[in-house]
DNA sequence: GCAAGCCTACCTACCAGTAGGTAGGCTAAT
DNA sequence: ATTAGCCTACCTACTGGTAGGTAGGCTTGC
């Protein structure tokens, strides 16, 4: 029943799954082939059999991350009622990942280890970051078109998206130490300014 | 002239200086006693003579970071004309550090390696993060009092400061790969909303 | 039907290099 | 004489990676 090749596919997938988990918990340089081997109950050279070099596994983890992103975005697109709701779902997922599961998102984990990443992975990470920006930008574009979101004069959906993501990732970094409420406070404040019923500045009326 | 103890103080200071540089370039786990020894032209055990364990050096680097922060803040306080100018100087310094010198700020570097940090360093990093938040919060408090900055209704200086810092740090992470302009765009957009002459939302008049 | 040959997945044993860290000795300033 | 600062030599544990071999399934030719 369990043929050798089926087992192999299984092992390879398990390596990616465990690798992704370790990546999110300890970063790219924070886990070793030893760790993977131990986790799967196989030998270190057997890990090399599936991924000759760690960079090969790293690239596979980038592929995994791309799928992880696409799945997440698909889910938010499908269940989110409107743009603000999609962003809220994105933030809730990020918070759950960070504070309940005590993991970083794979993108942040890779950004953390940027200096030790092989060139191929850096290029891939750049693309993945852009992929994330693009999805958030599309949500903002939709929100602006629907009137569910409101931009400061002259700000593009792309710019809003980047600020949103950067603030989110930075807040997650710091909130791991400072506490979850710091993340929630900051992101609420940021989004609040872009909601139509927001009061953008106290006792100030624009021209 | 160069007495042994003077030389020693010098070596210790050099270790901290080089350690701080390596910390900002490669992170806490990204440099070794070997690297420090090589850089100073001494042996690895001699480094241990000054800092018995790496965690001891790590704590010393936290002290160095605190001084680095206080010096920076002092400089911005002294030369900044008003609150927005102080924030701009903070951002310019951060950009220079990241894009010209290709370093992370020591706080971000430590946050990146959070999972591998000894407990004592984590506690220290938490305090340092709070120190930075407090300074930025003070600048916002001043700006709000002077009318140079304008907060969304209900937002405290503390909250604005945290969002400002988190966005800045997150933007720096991403802009290392995506390009400096992404950092500048995002932070300009964020600050612009809090300047008195800002047009907070296109064709929208608050009640 | 069956065996030869190949393939995949795994193994043990090992490599050079590096991590953080230690023991003990020499030298020179106090 | 003591001690601070440095040294050589060494330790254990672990890094990514390799050499060489084995077990067993798959395919092919006879």
XYZ file of C-alpha atoms (C1' of nucleotides) in Angstrom:
474
model
C 0.000 0.000 0.000
C 2.529 2.489 1.138
C 4.921 2.266 -1.769
C 8.372 3.680 -1.458
C 7.716 6.571 -3.797
C 4.516 7.497 -2.013
C 6.503 7.516 1.195
C 9.061 9.740 -0.448
C 6.518 12.308 -1.522
C 5.253 12.171 2.000
C 8.720 12.694 3.453
C 9.444 15.591 1.143
C 6.174 17.251 2.051
C 6.805 16.616 5.724
C 10.233 18.214 5.421
C 8.642 21.301 3.929
C 5.898 21.370 6.548
C 8.300 20.985 9.462
C 10.762 23.351 7.800
C 8.056 25.980 7.412
C 7.106 25.614 11.050
C 10.704 25.932 12.211
C 11.267 28.850 9.844
C 8.381 30.728 11.430
C 9.508 29.888 14.962
C 13.275 30.281 14.728
C 14.128 31.825 11.373
C 16.067 30.415 8.451
C 19.419 30.223 10.226
C 17.691 29.091 13.394
C 17.032 25.524 12.317
C 19.342 22.864 10.921
C 19.111 19.710 8.861
C 19.758 17.933 12.149
C 16.567 19.439 13.551
C 14.576 18.348 10.523
C 16.057 14.852 10.603
C 15.304 14.486 14.290
C 11.755 15.761 13.853
C 11.012 13.237 11.089
C 12.968 10.397 12.645
C 15.313 10.051 9.670
C 19.011 10.747 9.257
C 20.565 14.033 8.250
C 21.889 12.719 4.920
C 18.363 11.606 4.099
C 17.293 15.204 4.357
C 20.083 16.040 1.918
C 18.654 13.392 -0.386
C 15.485 15.468 -0.747
C 17.118 18.898 -0.661
C 20.775 18.686 -1.633
C 21.601 22.069 -0.138
C 19.860 24.127 2.486
C 19.263 26.809 -0.136
C 17.239 24.246 -2.110
C 15.034 23.715 0.895
C 14.940 27.478 1.369
C 13.607 27.951 -2.135
C 11.042 25.213 -1.572
C 9.988 27.054 1.571
C 9.583 30.173 -0.549
C 7.266 28.204 -2.830
C 5.402 26.995 0.218
C 5.146 30.581 1.430
C 3.729 31.726 -1.885
C 1.017 29.085 -1.643
C 0.423 29.999 1.989
C -0.066 33.617 0.965
C -2.339 32.794 -1.966
C -4.450 30.489 0.184
C -4.768 33.154 2.857
C -5.657 35.890 0.382
C -8.139 33.604 -1.329
C -9.765 32.926 2.001
C -9.987 36.622 2.917
C -11.335 37.469 -0.542
C -13.964 34.777 -0.294
C -15.183 35.489 3.223
C -14.501 39.203 3.585
C -17.672 41.276 3.140
C -15.839 44.364 1.916
C -12.389 45.914 1.905
C -12.253 46.892 5.593
C -13.489 43.454 6.566
C -10.802 41.804 4.454
C -8.130 43.898 6.131
C -9.530 43.062 9.544
C -9.406 39.375 8.697
C -5.827 39.776 7.542
C -4.946 41.450 10.845
C -6.791 38.855 12.914
C -4.962 36.059 11.133
C -1.642 37.786 11.699
C -2.414 38.283 15.383
C -3.471 34.668 15.819
C -0.310 33.460 14.116
C 1.886 35.651 16.292
C 0.248 35.593 19.687
C -1.527 32.241 19.789
C 0.890 30.101 17.819
C 3.965 32.135 18.701
C 5.187 32.186 15.135
C 6.343 34.879 12.764
C 4.852 34.995 9.319
C 7.313 33.324 6.932
C 7.966 36.612 5.163
C 8.982 38.395 8.342
C 11.073 35.421 9.349
C 12.939 35.584 6.053
C 13.313 39.363 6.276
C 14.825 38.893 9.732
C 17.559 36.682 8.318
C 18.002 38.726 5.158
C 21.750 39.186 5.627
C 22.387 35.425 5.695
C 20.081 34.532 2.820
C 21.503 33.246 -0.479
C 20.892 35.558 -3.428
C 18.278 33.330 -5.023
C 16.211 33.398 -1.851
C 16.536 37.147 -1.555
C 15.173 37.606 -5.049
C 12.341 35.235 -4.238
C 11.585 37.047 -0.989
C 11.416 40.307 -2.878
C 8.809 38.814 -5.218
C 6.833 37.391 -2.309
C 6.838 40.751 -0.545
C 5.571 42.361 -3.710
C 2.879 39.700 -3.974
C 1.633 40.603 -0.526
C 1.729 44.326 -1.270
C -0.205 43.722 -4.464
C -3.009 41.886 -2.729
C -3.382 44.522 -0.022
C -3.221 47.232 -2.704
C -6.034 45.524 -4.612
C -8.115 45.472 -1.447
C -7.477 49.181 -0.926
C -8.323 49.908 -4.546
C -11.609 48.082 -4.094
C -12.269 49.876 -0.813
C -11.599 53.304 -2.311
C -13.817 52.540 -5.310
C -16.640 51.315 -3.072
C -16.310 54.255 -0.706
C -15.652 51.863 2.166
C -12.210 53.353 2.571
C -11.044 56.910 2.223
C -7.532 57.975 1.317
C -5.701 61.187 2.181
C -5.498 63.403 -0.890
C -2.993 62.145 -3.401
C -2.340 58.792 -1.778
C -2.566 55.787 -4.061
C -3.907 52.383 -3.084
C -0.365 51.063 -3.495
C 1.017 53.591 -1.016
C -1.718 52.921 1.503
C -1.142 49.195 1.156
C 2.562 49.497 1.793
C 2.093 51.659 4.851
C -0.528 49.216 6.108
C 1.746 46.210 5.680
C 4.859 47.869 7.040
C 3.000 49.070 10.116
C 1.496 45.621 10.617
C 4.809 43.792 10.366
C 6.650 46.308 12.516
C 3.894 46.197 15.112
C 4.059 42.415 15.205
C 7.813 42.497 15.781
C 7.490 44.861 18.713
C 4.276 43.457 20.137
C 5.931 40.089 20.671
C 7.781 41.806 23.500
C 5.528 44.716 24.399
C 2.225 42.846 24.281
C -0.587 42.108 21.893
C -2.532 45.243 22.784
C 0.208 47.395 21.255
C -0.354 45.709 17.918
C -4.101 46.090 18.109
C -3.995 49.707 19.236
C -1.678 50.727 16.428
C -3.512 48.956 13.638
C -6.880 50.178 14.863
C -5.549 53.725 14.895
C -4.151 53.369 11.394
C -7.301 51.891 9.867
C -9.609 54.212 11.721
C -8.175 57.168 9.827
C -9.121 55.614 6.524
C -12.700 54.712 7.389
C -15.330 57.092 5.944
C -16.778 58.010 9.341
C -13.392 58.730 10.814
C -12.737 62.061 12.477
C -9.363 62.664 10.951
C -8.115 65.485 13.164
C -9.541 66.849 16.377
C -11.337 70.157 15.971
C -9.949 70.723 12.527
C -11.901 71.457 9.391
C -10.088 71.088 6.088
C -10.524 73.828 3.522
C 52.229 55.752 27.567
C 49.891 52.981 26.588
C 49.544 51.231 29.901
C 48.128 47.754 30.089
C 44.909 48.817 31.793
C 44.412 51.655 29.358
C 44.924 49.177 26.577
C 42.420 46.907 28.254
C 39.777 49.569 28.507
C 40.514 50.306 24.899
C 40.115 46.659 23.906
C 36.885 46.344 25.803
C 35.517 49.442 24.139
C 36.696 48.221 20.775
C 34.959 44.902 21.337
C 31.743 46.734 22.056
C 32.185 49.025 19.066
C 32.929 46.191 16.655
C 30.260 44.046 18.282
C 27.698 46.798 17.803
C 28.669 47.158 14.167
C 28.398 43.419 13.548
C 25.139 43.285 15.474
C 23.637 45.903 13.172
C 24.983 44.212 10.041
C 24.392 40.535 10.807
C 22.304 40.262 13.955
C 23.181 38.794 17.340
C 23.522 35.197 16.164
C 25.209 36.379 12.981
C 28.578 37.177 14.495
C 30.902 35.114 16.664
C 33.725 35.625 19.117
C 35.953 34.443 16.285
C 34.815 37.391 14.190
C 35.475 39.840 17.008
C 38.900 38.360 17.707
C 39.861 38.520 14.052
C 38.656 42.092 13.736
C 40.729 43.251 16.718
C 43.715 41.059 15.964
C 43.513 39.184 19.257
C 42.645 35.602 20.100
C 39.203 34.249 20.808
C 39.940 33.449 24.476
C 41.039 37.048 24.924
C 37.559 38.097 23.962
C 36.274 35.737 26.632
C 38.551 37.490 29.091
C 36.537 40.684 28.598
C 33.119 39.086 28.206
C 33.054 35.632 29.752
C 29.906 34.619 27.894
C 28.328 35.946 24.753
C 25.299 36.953 26.771
C 27.582 39.258 28.808
C 28.650 40.952 25.598
C 25.025 41.008 24.538
C 24.043 42.871 27.671
C 26.930 45.288 27.148
C 25.641 45.845 23.622
C 22.249 46.623 25.117
C 23.922 49.249 27.308
C 25.686 50.601 24.236
C 22.347 50.703 22.440
C 20.751 52.638 25.277
C 23.520 55.237 25.049
C 23.214 55.271 21.263
C 19.499 55.965 21.588
C 19.940 58.672 24.226
C 22.636 60.365 22.173
C 20.444 60.298 19.090
C 17.401 61.592 20.895
C 19.482 64.300 22.563
C 20.744 65.348 19.177
C 17.265 65.474 17.650
C 15.933 67.373 20.671
C 18.725 69.876 20.458
C 18.632 70.526 16.731
C 14.987 69.854 15.873
C 13.037 73.095 15.443
C 9.732 71.534 16.452
C 8.046 68.160 16.763
C 7.648 67.430 13.019
C 11.261 68.438 12.430
C 12.439 66.101 15.193
C 10.520 63.234 13.636
C 11.938 64.047 10.219
C 15.445 64.004 11.637
C 14.710 60.669 13.279
C 13.543 59.289 9.943
C 16.499 60.733 8.039
C 18.897 59.176 10.529
C 17.143 55.826 10.217
C 17.257 56.002 6.417
C 20.929 56.927 6.408
C 21.719 54.066 8.762
C 19.828 51.576 6.631
C 20.497 52.650 3.085
C 23.884 54.331 3.251
C 25.583 52.233 5.893
C 23.583 49.086 5.178
C 22.915 48.454 8.839
C 19.841 47.742 10.882
C 19.247 49.773 14.003
C 20.431 47.703 16.973
C 16.874 47.384 18.270
C 15.582 45.891 15.044
C 18.587 43.619 14.867
C 17.840 42.312 18.346
C 14.133 41.960 17.590
C 15.078 39.899 14.536
C 16.917 37.397 16.698
C 14.392 37.510 19.514
C 13.869 33.734 19.555
C 17.557 33.034 20.202
C 18.085 35.771 22.793
C 18.774 34.892 26.442
C 16.053 35.996 28.836
C 18.091 38.806 30.349
C 18.623 40.344 26.916
C 14.945 40.026 26.074
C 14.002 41.926 29.197
C 16.585 44.565 28.357
C 15.343 44.818 24.772
C 11.828 45.329 26.053
C 13.041 48.261 28.169
C 14.981 49.723 25.257
C 11.945 49.491 22.996
C 9.911 51.279 25.611
C 12.609 53.941 25.884
C 12.312 54.627 22.179
C 8.513 54.706 22.314
C 8.685 57.123 25.225
C 10.893 59.585 23.391
C 8.739 59.552 20.273
C 5.637 59.858 22.475
C 7.145 62.898 24.155
C 7.779 64.461 20.759
C 4.168 63.802 19.759
C 2.924 65.246 23.046
C 4.921 68.382 22.379
C 3.698 68.535 18.787
C 0.066 68.177 19.800
C 0.437 70.824 22.500
C 2.123 73.236 20.089
C -0.420 72.569 17.357
C 2.369 71.426 15.041
C 0.816 67.973 14.951
C -2.790 66.952 14.885
C -4.131 63.647 16.155
C -7.229 61.765 15.051
C -9.894 62.101 17.710
C -9.192 60.001 20.759
C -5.651 59.028 19.836
C -3.033 59.572 22.523
C 0.541 60.678 21.897
C 1.613 57.239 23.065
C -0.529 55.506 20.468
C 0.627 57.790 17.684
C 4.229 57.223 18.724
C 3.866 53.468 18.630
C 2.244 53.461 15.228
C 4.962 55.807 13.988
C 7.767 53.580 15.254
C 6.207 50.316 14.146
C 5.577 51.670 10.651
C 9.117 53.015 10.483
C 10.737 49.757 11.544
C 8.533 47.641 9.328
C 9.160 49.931 6.390
C 12.904 49.702 6.944
C 12.752 45.906 6.947
C 10.896 45.797 3.671
C 12.643 48.717 2.002
C 15.975 46.935 2.294
C 14.653 44.675 -0.429
C 12.019 46.801 -2.138
C 13.985 50.033 -2.254
C 14.463 53.192 -0.243
C 11.573 55.022 -1.933
C 9.101 52.598 -0.374
C 10.273 53.672 3.066
C 10.082 57.345 2.245
C 6.690 57.109 0.573
C 5.138 55.291 3.513
C 6.520 57.512 6.225
C 5.648 60.678 4.309
C 2.107 59.412 3.915
C 1.850 58.594 7.613
C 3.205 61.917 8.839
C 1.304 63.952 6.285
C -1.967 62.889 7.881
C -0.924 64.337 11.198
C 0.258 67.719 9.942
C -2.198 70.577 10.511
C -2.465 71.518 6.844
C -3.095 67.926 5.813
C -6.126 67.082 3.732
C -7.120 64.017 5.679
C -9.617 62.433 3.322
C -10.419 63.308 -0.237
C -13.637 65.270 -0.657
C -14.771 64.484 2.828
C -15.814 67.008 5.452
C -16.014 65.786 9.045
C -19.056 66.786 11.077
C 7.485 -16.237 -14.803
C 11.550 -14.497 -13.639
C 15.721 -12.467 -13.204
C 18.955 -8.304 -14.477
C 19.368 -3.694 -13.945
C 17.948 0.523 -12.410
C 15.785 3.764 -9.330
C 14.404 5.895 -4.913
C 14.888 6.335 -0.178
C 17.264 5.533 3.324
C 21.412 4.233 6.294
C 26.292 4.627 8.899
C 30.393 6.911 9.033
C 32.704 10.650 8.037
C 34.552 15.414 6.352
C 36.184 20.320 7.341
C 34.784 24.136 9.635
C 32.833 26.813 13.410
C 30.142 27.661 17.571
C 30.786 28.988 22.559
C 33.795 28.030 26.132
C 37.987 26.418 29.297
C 42.833 25.433 31.302
C 46.962 26.994 32.097
C 51.122 29.660 31.051
C 53.726 34.008 29.840
C 54.476 39.017 30.221
C 54.400 43.421 31.882
C 52.472 47.291 34.740
C 51.292 48.424 39.578
C 54.111 39.819 44.437
C 50.118 40.347 42.404
C 47.156 40.873 38.801
C 45.311 42.263 34.222
C 45.665 41.077 29.594
C 46.895 38.195 26.462
C 48.513 33.821 24.535
C 48.513 28.630 22.788
C 46.208 24.620 23.008
C 42.350 22.435 23.760
C 37.276 20.885 24.574
C 32.416 19.476 23.218
C 28.674 20.219 20.339
C 27.034 21.168 16.131
C 27.023 23.244 11.216
C 26.279 22.058 6.110
C 27.709 18.559 3.302
C 29.782 13.940 1.299
C 31.191 8.957 0.488
C 29.764 4.636 0.069
C 26.541 1.175 0.848
C 21.855 -1.305 1.405
C 16.808 -2.489 1.053
C 13.227 -2.830 -1.736
C 10.041 -1.510 -5.599
C 9.649 -0.988 -10.909
C 10.655 -2.053 -15.529
C 12.405 -4.598 -19.083
C 14.076 -8.659 -21.871
C 14.114 -13.291 -22.182
